[in-house]
PDB file of C-alpha atoms in Angstrom:
ATOM      1  CA  MET A   6     -12.976 -15.965   1.906  1.00  0.00           C
ATOM      2  CA  SER A   7     -14.837 -15.613   5.218  1.00  0.00           C
ATOM      3  CA  SER A   8     -17.736 -13.169   5.541  1.00  0.00           C
ATOM      4  CA  LEU A   9     -16.853  -9.607   6.451  1.00  0.00           C
ATOM      5  CA  GLU A  10     -18.501  -7.358   8.996  1.00  0.00           C
ATOM      6  CA  SER A  11     -18.742  -4.634   6.360  1.00  0.00           C
ATOM      7  CA  ASP A  12     -20.232  -4.698   2.860  1.00  0.00           C
ATOM      8  CA  ALA A  13     -16.856  -4.078   1.195  1.00  0.00           C
ATOM      9  CA  ARG A  14     -16.666  -5.730  -2.234  1.00  0.00           C
ATOM     10  CA  LEU A  15     -13.564  -7.651  -3.314  1.00  0.00           C
ATOM     11  CA  LEU A  16     -12.083  -6.199  -6.519  1.00  0.00           C
ATOM     12  CA  ALA A  17      -8.766  -8.060  -6.786  1.00  0.00           C
ATOM     13  CA  TRP A  18      -6.899 -10.775  -4.884  1.00  0.00           C
ATOM     14  CA  TRP A  19      -3.360 -11.745  -5.775  1.00  0.00           C
ATOM     15  CA  ARG A  20      -2.146 -14.830  -3.893  1.00  0.00           C
ATOM     16  CA  PHE A  21       1.271 -15.082  -5.599  1.00  0.00           C
ATOM     17  CA  GLU A  22       0.917 -18.857  -5.816  1.00  0.00           C
ATOM     18  CA  GLU A  23       2.449 -19.176  -9.292  1.00  0.00           C
ATOM     19  CA  GLY A  24       6.019 -19.445  -8.006  1.00  0.00           C
ATOM     20  CA  ALA A  25       7.500 -18.631 -11.425  1.00  0.00           C
ATOM     21  CA  GLY A  26       6.804 -16.611 -14.554  1.00  0.00           C
ATOM     22  CA  ASP A  27       6.029 -12.974 -15.193  1.00  0.00           C
ATOM     23  CA  VAL A  28       2.349 -12.698 -14.186  1.00  0.00           C
ATOM     24  CA  VAL A  29       0.255 -13.025 -11.029  1.00  0.00           C
ATOM     25  CA  GLU A  30      -3.329 -14.090 -11.636  1.00  0.00           C
ATOM     26  CA  ASP A  31      -6.283 -12.406  -9.954  1.00  0.00           C
ATOM     27  CA  SER A  32      -8.108 -14.911  -7.718  1.00  0.00           C
ATOM     28  CA  SER A  33     -11.143 -12.628  -7.384  1.00  0.00           C
ATOM     29  CA  GLY A  34     -12.310 -13.584 -10.866  1.00  0.00           C
ATOM     30  CA  ASN A  35     -12.250  -9.964 -12.022  1.00  0.00           C
ATOM     31  CA  GLY A  36      -9.313 -10.409 -14.380  1.00  0.00           C
ATOM     32  CA  HIS A  37      -6.868  -7.887 -12.911  1.00  0.00           C
ATOM     33  CA  THR A  38      -3.660  -9.732 -13.765  1.00  0.00           C
ATOM     34  CA  LEU A  39      -0.418  -8.341 -12.354  1.00  0.00           C
ATOM     35  CA  ARG A  40       2.647  -8.161 -14.595  1.00  0.00           C
ATOM     36  CA  LEU A  41       6.137  -8.447 -13.113  1.00  0.00           C
ATOM     37  CA  VAL A  42       8.547  -5.766 -14.357  1.00  0.00           C
ATOM     38  CA  GLY A  43      12.324  -5.971 -14.000  1.00  0.00           C
ATOM     39  CA  ASP A  44      12.468  -9.715 -13.312  1.00  0.00           C
ATOM     40  CA  PRO A  45      11.901  -9.768  -9.537  1.00  0.00           C
ATOM     41  CA  ALA A  46      12.544 -13.091  -7.792  1.00  0.00           C
ATOM     42  CA  TRP A  47       9.801 -15.389  -6.564  1.00  0.00           C
ATOM     43  CA  VAL A  48      10.130 -16.217  -2.862  1.00  0.00           C
ATOM     44  CA  ARG A  49       8.163 -17.897  -0.118  1.00  0.00           C
ATOM     45  CA  GLY A  50       5.615 -15.696   1.618  1.00  0.00           C
ATOM     46  CA  LYS A  51       3.510 -15.838   4.749  1.00  0.00           C
ATOM     47  CA  PRO A  52       1.035 -17.000   3.668  1.00  0.00           C
ATOM     48  CA  GLY A  53       1.419 -18.329   0.120  1.00  0.00           C
ATOM     49  CA  GLY A  54       3.966 -16.976  -2.297  1.00  0.00           C
ATOM     50  CA  ALA A  55       5.613 -13.609  -2.806  1.00  0.00           C
ATOM     51  CA  VAL A  56       8.040 -11.688  -4.963  1.00  0.00           C
ATOM     52  CA  ALA A  57      11.163  -9.888  -3.761  1.00  0.00           C
ATOM     53  CA  LEU A  58      11.817  -6.388  -5.122  1.00  0.00           C
ATOM     54  CA  ASN A  59      15.218  -4.712  -5.198  1.00  0.00           C
ATOM     55  CA  GLY A  60      14.084  -1.199  -4.263  1.00  0.00           C
ATOM     56  CA  LYS A  61      15.366   0.184  -7.566  1.00  0.00           C
ATOM     57  CA  ASP A  62      13.901  -0.934 -10.881  1.00  0.00           C
ATOM     58  CA  GLN A  63      11.506  -3.776 -10.069  1.00  0.00           C
ATOM     59  CA  HIS A  64       7.751  -3.536  -9.554  1.00  0.00           C
ATOM     60  CA  LEU A  65       4.414  -5.065 -10.567  1.00  0.00           C
ATOM     61  CA  GLU A  66       1.484  -3.421 -12.314  1.00  0.00           C
ATOM     62  CA  THR A  67      -1.932  -4.091 -13.775  1.00  0.00           C
ATOM     63  CA  ALA A  68      -3.018  -3.254 -17.320  1.00  0.00           C
ATOM     64  CA  GLY A  69      -5.309  -0.489 -16.089  1.00  0.00           C
ATOM     65  CA  PRO A  70      -6.851   1.013 -12.957  1.00  0.00           C
ATOM     66  CA  VAL A  71      -8.468  -1.317 -10.424  1.00  0.00           C
ATOM     67  CA  LEU A  72      -9.812   0.962  -7.687  1.00  0.00           C
ATOM     68  CA  ARG A  73     -12.291   3.823  -7.824  1.00  0.00           C
ATOM     69  CA  THR A  74     -10.090   6.212  -5.911  1.00  0.00           C
ATOM     70  CA  ASP A  75     -12.826   8.863  -5.776  1.00  0.00           C
ATOM     71  CA  GLU A  76     -14.845   6.507  -3.554  1.00  0.00           C
ATOM     72  CA  SER A  77     -14.178   4.559  -0.366  1.00  0.00           C
ATOM     73  CA  LEU A  78     -11.511   1.884  -0.767  1.00  0.00           C
ATOM     74  CA  SER A  79      -9.487  -0.634   1.226  1.00  0.00           C
ATOM     75  CA  VAL A  80      -6.152  -2.378   0.631  1.00  0.00           C
ATOM     76  CA  ALA A  81      -4.916  -5.403   2.596  1.00  0.00           C
ATOM     77  CA  ALA A  82      -1.335  -6.520   1.943  1.00  0.00           C
ATOM     78  CA  TRP A  83       1.400  -8.768   3.320  1.00  0.00           C
ATOM     79  CA  LEU A  84       4.623  -6.751   3.245  1.00  0.00           C
ATOM     80  CA  ARG A  85       8.236  -7.289   4.244  1.00  0.00           C
ATOM     81  CA  LEU A  86      11.279  -5.030   4.373  1.00  0.00           C
ATOM     82  CA  ASP A  87      14.256  -7.193   3.391  1.00  0.00           C
ATOM     83  CA  ARG A  88      17.621  -6.940   5.101  1.00  0.00           C
ATOM     84  CA  ALA A  89      19.299  -8.034   1.864  1.00  0.00           C
ATOM     85  CA  VAL A  90      18.103  -4.793   0.241  1.00  0.00           C
ATOM     86  CA  VAL A  91      17.891  -2.321   3.115  1.00  0.00           C
ATOM     87  CA  GLY A  92      20.999  -3.448   4.989  1.00  0.00           C
ATOM     88  CA  ASP A  93      21.356  -4.200   8.683  1.00  0.00           C
ATOM     89  CA  TYR A  94      20.075  -0.782   9.756  1.00  0.00           C
ATOM     90  CA  LEU A  95      16.603   0.408   8.750  1.00  0.00           C
ATOM     91  CA  ALA A  96      16.861   3.849   7.179  1.00  0.00           C
ATOM     92  CA  PHE A  97      15.765   5.745   4.095  1.00  0.00           C
ATOM     93  CA  PRO A  98      18.355   6.553   1.438  1.00  0.00           C
ATOM     94  CA  PRO A  99      19.418  10.222   1.564  1.00  0.00           C
ATOM     95  CA  GLY A 100      16.618  12.440   0.288  1.00  0.00           C
ATOM     96  CA  TRP A 101      13.949   9.739   0.625  1.00  0.00           C
ATOM     97  CA  TYR A 102      10.975   9.946   2.973  1.00  0.00           C
ATOM     98  CA  ALA A 103       8.900   6.896   2.005  1.00  0.00           C
ATOM     99  CA  PHE A 104       8.821   3.339   0.716  1.00  0.00           C
ATOM    100  CA  THR A 105       5.534   2.640  -1.097  1.00  0.00           C
ATOM    101  CA  ALA A 106       4.155  -0.861  -1.533  1.00  0.00           C
ATOM    102  CA  VAL A 107       0.764  -0.118  -3.161  1.00  0.00           C
ATOM    103  CA  SER A 108      -0.471   2.922  -5.108  1.00  0.00           C
ATOM    104  CA  GLN A 109      -2.583   3.844  -8.136  1.00  0.00           C
ATOM    105  CA  PRO A 110      -1.324   6.989  -9.877  1.00  0.00           C
ATOM    106  CA  GLY A 111      -3.132   9.721 -11.723  1.00  0.00           C
ATOM    107  CA  PRO A 112      -4.253   9.784 -15.300  1.00  0.00           C
ATOM    108  CA  ALA A 113      -2.025  11.276 -17.953  1.00  0.00           C
ATOM    109  CA  ALA A 114       1.584  11.055 -19.063  1.00  0.00           C
ATOM    110  CA  GLY A 115       3.083  14.518 -19.006  1.00  0.00           C
ATOM    111  CA  SER A 116       0.961  15.657 -16.078  1.00  0.00           C
ATOM    112  CA  LEU A 117       2.145  16.154 -12.505  1.00  0.00           C
ATOM    113  CA  THR A 118       1.083  12.632 -11.694  1.00  0.00           C
ATOM    114  CA  HIS A 119       0.604  11.649  -8.063  1.00  0.00           C
ATOM    115  CA  SER A 120      -1.495   8.928  -6.442  1.00  0.00           C
ATOM    116  CA  PRO A 121      -4.582   9.498  -4.287  1.00  0.00           C
ATOM    117  CA  PHE A 122      -3.113   7.007  -1.787  1.00  0.00           C
ATOM    118  CA  TYR A 123       0.258   5.540  -0.839  1.00  0.00           C
ATOM    119  CA  LEU A 124       0.425   2.447   1.398  1.00  0.00           C
ATOM    120  CA  GLY A 125       3.781   1.579   2.912  1.00  0.00           C
ATOM    121  CA  VAL A 126       6.372   3.101   5.250  1.00  0.00           C
ATOM    122  CA  ARG A 127       6.842   6.854   5.666  1.00  0.00           C
ATOM    123  CA  ALA A 128       8.847   9.304   7.741  1.00  0.00           C
ATOM    124  CA  ARG A 129       6.863  11.000  10.486  1.00  0.00           C
ATOM    125  CA  ASP A 130       7.948  14.280   8.875  1.00  0.00           C
ATOM    126  CA  GLU A 131      10.732  15.546   6.641  1.00  0.00           C
ATOM    127  CA  ASP A 132      12.666  16.972   9.578  1.00  0.00           C
ATOM    128  CA  THR A 133      12.976  13.555  11.232  1.00  0.00           C
ATOM    129  CA  PRO A 134      13.357  10.971   8.433  1.00  0.00           C
ATOM    130  CA  GLU A 135      14.727   8.491  10.965  1.00  0.00           C
ATOM    131  CA  VAL A 136      11.253   8.240  12.569  1.00  0.00           C
ATOM    132  CA  MET A 137       9.724   5.625  10.265  1.00  0.00           C
ATOM    133  CA  LYS A 138       6.179   4.283  10.573  1.00  0.00           C
ATOM    134  CA  TRP A 139       3.698   2.201   8.643  1.00  0.00           C
ATOM    135  CA  CYS A 140       1.467   4.687   6.875  1.00  0.00           C
ATOM    136  CA  LEU A 141      -1.453   5.273   4.556  1.00  0.00           C
ATOM    137  CA  GLU A 142      -0.948   8.679   2.950  1.00  0.00           C
ATOM    138  CA  VAL A 143      -3.660  10.355   0.865  1.00  0.00           C
ATOM    139  CA  ALA A 144      -3.155  13.175  -1.644  1.00  0.00           C
ATOM    140  CA  PRO A 145      -5.864  15.766  -2.353  1.00  0.00           C
ATOM    141  CA  VAL A 146      -4.924  16.559  -5.961  1.00  0.00           C
ATOM    142  CA  ASP A 147      -3.145  15.090  -8.971  1.00  0.00           C
ATOM    143  CA  GLY A 148      -0.460  17.701  -9.403  1.00  0.00           C
ATOM    144  CA  ASP A 149       0.463  20.858  -7.556  1.00  0.00           C
ATOM    145  CA  PRO A 150      -2.356  23.233  -6.553  1.00  0.00           C
ATOM    146  CA  PRO A 151      -1.695  26.965  -6.719  1.00  0.00           C
ATOM    147  CA  GLY A 152       0.060  28.245  -3.634  1.00  0.00           C
ATOM    148  CA  PRO A 153       1.435  28.590  -1.082  1.00  0.00           C
ATOM    149  CA  PRO A 154      -0.661  28.822   0.904  1.00  0.00           C
ATOM    150  CA  TRP A 155      -2.193  25.566  -0.329  1.00  0.00           C
ATOM    151  CA  PRO A 156      -5.906  24.889   0.110  1.00  0.00           C
ATOM    152  CA  PHE A 157      -5.232  21.288   1.201  1.00  0.00           C
ATOM    153  CA  VAL A 158      -2.502  19.292   2.873  1.00  0.00           C
ATOM    154  CA  TRP A 159      -1.654  15.636   2.401  1.00  0.00           C
ATOM    155  CA  GLU A 160      -2.923  13.519   5.282  1.00  0.00           C
ATOM    156  CA  ASN A 161      -1.300  10.497   6.918  1.00  0.00           C
ATOM    157  CA  ALA A 162      -2.713   7.671   9.007  1.00  0.00           C
ATOM    158  CA  PHE A 163       0.424   6.510  10.832  1.00  0.00           C
ATOM    159  CA  SER A 164       0.971   3.427  12.939  1.00  0.00           C
ATOM    160  CA  PRO A 165       1.378   4.477  16.591  1.00  0.00           C
ATOM    161  CA  GLY A 166       4.650   2.605  16.969  1.00  0.00           C
ATOM    162  CA  GLN A 167       7.948   3.605  15.373  1.00  0.00           C
ATOM    163  CA  LEU A 168       9.764   1.060  13.199  1.00  0.00           C
ATOM    164  CA  ASP A 169      13.308  -0.061  13.839  1.00  0.00           C
ATOM    165  CA  SER A 170      15.639  -2.687  12.412  1.00  0.00           C
ATOM    166  CA  SER A 171      13.791  -5.501  14.187  1.00  0.00           C
ATOM    167  CA  VAL A 172      11.106  -5.283  11.470  1.00  0.00           C
ATOM    168  CA  LEU A 173      13.566  -6.409   8.781  1.00  0.00           C
ATOM    169  CA  ASP A 174      12.823  -9.835   7.260  1.00  0.00           C
ATOM    170  CA  ARG A 175       9.482 -10.024   9.122  1.00  0.00           C
ATOM    171  CA  TRP A 176       6.159 -10.323   7.312  1.00  0.00           C
ATOM    172  CA  VAL A 177       3.598  -7.723   8.391  1.00  0.00           C
ATOM    173  CA  PHE A 178      -0.092  -7.653   7.431  1.00  0.00           C
ATOM    174  CA  VAL A 179      -1.084  -4.045   6.729  1.00  0.00           C
ATOM    175  CA  VAL A 180      -4.584  -2.748   5.970  1.00  0.00           C
ATOM    176  CA  GLY A 181      -5.235   0.764   4.674  1.00  0.00           C
ATOM    177  CA  VAL A 182      -8.735   2.251   4.411  1.00  0.00           C
ATOM    178  CA  VAL A 183     -10.119   5.456   2.898  1.00  0.00           C
ATOM    179  CA  ASP A 184     -13.639   6.128   4.203  1.00  0.00           C
ATOM    180  CA  LYS A 185     -15.302   8.785   2.076  1.00  0.00           C
ATOM    181  CA  GLU A 186     -18.503   8.941   4.114  1.00  0.00           C
ATOM    182  CA  SER A 187     -16.809   9.578   7.457  1.00  0.00           C
ATOM    183  CA  LEU A 188     -13.945  11.628   5.942  1.00  0.00           C
ATOM    184  CA  THR A 189     -11.343   9.477   7.682  1.00  0.00           C
ATOM    185  CA  THR A 190      -8.472   7.210   6.738  1.00  0.00           C
ATOM    186  CA  HIS A 191      -7.275   4.219   8.740  1.00  0.00           C
ATOM    187  CA  LEU A 192      -4.157   2.085   9.071  1.00  0.00           C
ATOM    188  CA  TYR A 193      -4.580  -1.311  10.766  1.00  0.00           C
ATOM    189  CA  LEU A 194      -1.868  -3.727  11.915  1.00  0.00           C
ATOM    190  CA  PRO A 195      -3.849  -6.783  13.048  1.00  0.00           C
ATOM    191  CA  ALA A 196      -0.847  -8.641  14.503  1.00  0.00           C
ATOM    192  CA  THR A 197      -0.382  -5.986  17.181  1.00  0.00           C
ATOM    193  CA  GLY A 198      -3.823  -4.374  17.204  1.00  0.00           C
ATOM    194  CA  GLU A 199      -2.331  -1.001  16.286  1.00  0.00           C
ATOM    195  CA  HIS A 200      -4.657   1.491  14.610  1.00  0.00           C
ATOM    196  CA  GLY A 201      -3.731   4.840  13.127  1.00  0.00           C
ATOM    197  CA  THR A 202      -6.220   7.328  11.742  1.00  0.00           C
ATOM    198  CA  ALA A 203      -6.406  10.709  10.024  1.00  0.00           C
ATOM    199  CA  THR A 204      -9.311  13.100   9.500  1.00  0.00           C
ATOM    200  CA  LEU A 205      -9.966  14.770   6.148  1.00  0.00           C
ATOM    201  CA  VAL A 206     -11.427  18.243   5.742  1.00  0.00           C
ATOM    202  CA  SER A 207     -15.111  18.446   4.816  1.00  0.00           C
ATOM    203  CA  HIS A 208     -14.298  19.654   1.284  1.00  0.00           C
ATOM    204  CA  TRP A 209     -11.642  17.000   0.597  1.00  0.00           C
ATOM    205  CA  PRO A 210     -11.484  16.616  -3.226  1.00  0.00           C
ATOM    206  CA  PHE A 211     -11.652  12.859  -3.774  1.00  0.00           C
ATOM    207  CA  TRP A 212     -10.349  12.219  -7.299  1.00  0.00           C
ATOM    208  CA  GLN A 213     -10.075   9.284  -9.667  1.00  0.00           C
ATOM    209  CA  ALA A 214      -6.653   7.943 -10.670  1.00  0.00           C
ATOM    210  CA  ASP A 215      -6.905   6.225 -14.044  1.00  0.00           C
ATOM    211  CA  ALA A 216      -3.428   4.723 -14.441  1.00  0.00           C
ATOM    212  CA  PRO A 217      -2.473   1.086 -13.737  1.00  0.00           C
ATOM    213  CA  LEU A 218      -2.182  -0.017 -10.126  1.00  0.00           C
ATOM    214  CA  GLN A 219       1.441  -0.123  -8.939  1.00  0.00           C
ATOM    215  CA  ILE A 220       2.945  -2.653  -6.535  1.00  0.00           C
ATOM    216  CA  GLY A 221       6.379  -1.728  -5.233  1.00  0.00           C
ATOM    217  CA  ARG A 222       6.530   1.945  -6.159  1.00  0.00           C
ATOM    218  CA  ALA A 223       4.620   5.222  -6.421  1.00  0.00           C
ATOM    219  CA  TYR A 224       4.609   8.280  -8.663  1.00  0.00           C
ATOM    220  CA  TRP A 225       5.470  11.858  -7.759  1.00  0.00           C
ATOM    221  CA  ARG A 226       5.379  14.580 -10.408  1.00  0.00           C
ATOM    222  CA  ASN A 227       5.238  11.938 -13.120  1.00  0.00           C
ATOM    223  CA  GLU A 228       8.350  10.114 -11.902  1.00  0.00           C
ATOM    224  CA  PRO A 229       8.518   6.710 -10.181  1.00  0.00           C
ATOM    225  CA  VAL A 230       9.564   7.079  -6.536  1.00  0.00           C
ATOM    226  CA  ASP A 231       9.521   5.309  -3.154  1.00  0.00           C
ATOM    227  CA  GLN A 232      10.559   1.932  -4.616  1.00  0.00           C
ATOM    228  CA  TRP A 233       9.816  -0.869  -2.142  1.00  0.00           C
ATOM    229  CA  PRO A 234      13.005  -2.492  -0.756  1.00  0.00           C
ATOM    230  CA  GLY A 235      11.635  -5.905   0.058  1.00  0.00           C
ATOM    231  CA  SER A 236       8.991  -8.504  -0.625  1.00  0.00           C
ATOM    232  CA  VAL A 237       5.261  -8.346  -1.277  1.00  0.00           C
ATOM    233  CA  GLY A 238       2.918 -11.249  -0.660  1.00  0.00           C
ATOM    234  CA  PRO A 239      -0.843 -11.714  -1.018  1.00  0.00           C
ATOM    235  CA  ILE A 240      -2.759  -8.486  -1.638  1.00  0.00           C
ATOM    236  CA  ARG A 241      -6.501  -7.814  -1.660  1.00  0.00           C
ATOM    237  CA  LEU A 242      -8.233  -4.684  -2.949  1.00  0.00           C
ATOM    238  CA  PHE A 243     -11.762  -3.735  -1.947  1.00  0.00           C
ATOM    239  CA  GLU A 244     -14.396  -1.232  -2.924  1.00  0.00           C
ATOM    240  CA  GLY A 245     -15.735   0.105   0.355  1.00  0.00           C
ATOM    241  CA  VAL A 246     -14.597   0.223   3.951  1.00  0.00           C
ATOM    242  CA  LEU A 247     -13.004  -2.620   5.893  1.00  0.00           C
ATOM    243  CA  THR A 248     -13.480  -2.365   9.652  1.00  0.00           C
ATOM    244  CA  GLN A 249     -10.876  -3.225  12.264  1.00  0.00           C
ATOM    245  CA  ASP A 250     -12.730  -6.508  12.846  1.00  0.00           C
ATOM    246  CA  ASP A 251     -12.592  -7.208   9.101  1.00  0.00           C
ATOM    247  CA  ALA A 252      -8.839  -6.670   9.146  1.00  0.00           C
ATOM    248  CA  GLN A 253      -8.514  -9.158  12.002  1.00  0.00           C
ATOM    249  CA  ARG A 254     -10.690 -11.702  10.156  1.00  0.00           C
ATOM    250  CA  LEU A 255      -8.575 -11.491   7.011  1.00  0.00           C
ATOM    251  CA  TYR A 256      -5.394 -11.804   9.054  1.00  0.00           C
ATOM    252  CA  ARG A 257      -6.590 -14.908  10.906  1.00  0.00           C
ATOM    253  CA  GLU A 258      -7.912 -16.409   7.682  1.00  0.00           C
ATOM    254  CA  ASP A 259      -4.569 -15.954   5.950  1.00  0.00           C
ATOM    255  CA  LEU A 260      -2.828 -17.697   8.838  1.00  0.00           C
ATOM    256  CA  GLY A 261      -5.260 -20.609   8.716  1.00  0.00           C
ATOM    257  CA  GLY A 262      -7.029 -19.510  11.856  1.00  0.00           C
ATOM    258  CA  ASP A 263      -3.856 -19.670  13.927  1.00  0.00           C
ATOM    259  CA  GLU A 264      -2.304 -16.931  15.961  1.00  0.00           C
ATOM    260  CA  PRO A 265       0.895 -15.436  14.524  1.00  0.00           C
ATOM    261  CA  GLY A 266       4.132 -17.297  15.011  1.00  0.00           C
TER     262      GLY A 266
END
């Protein structure tokens, strides 16, 4: 992998090159093998391989936590919303407000388990679920704090542009960053140069999620939610902060140095 502008450290890298079977090996050398659950299909990615998820009962997960979610972190993933699952018109099912591709939920069964971060697609707000954007959402607590009024609100780094049905069946490289030092989160789309950001309050309670990393779903109040209706390709996880230039470097590297086609 090419050198990065930042000092972010690679924790896991799944290339999805196996093409068959029920595991995805970790190319970082750190041993974070992904296990396929629900028999998702292997498909061709861009780049490398991928698996297609049905948006219902298929996902991938590690044996344990990968990221220190109480510190700065970065996630870079190739994602696709599939017309075969979503249909010809991009929309959330009734009562849904998000599709989550990558998350790492909180610690204990029986608790109100959330994830400190959710990378995927989210409604701009619950009143307008038809306004869908790429998003990195961060949660301040694992469970429900006393309230209302609540001492914290969930924060979202949204892509500037709204998604429509033209995104279906198209691979998109998405990078989400949580920067503890600057109290900001970032969402990068290197193909278009889009950059969304959110600012966290000075007393934001960064917390560690100790459950296995989830690909293709999230948890909300100890229940799986936001199942990803499409394919996931190569994914990298980092300790530390990727810059916008880093995101562009990874994108160009994955495409073999070529511009997108």
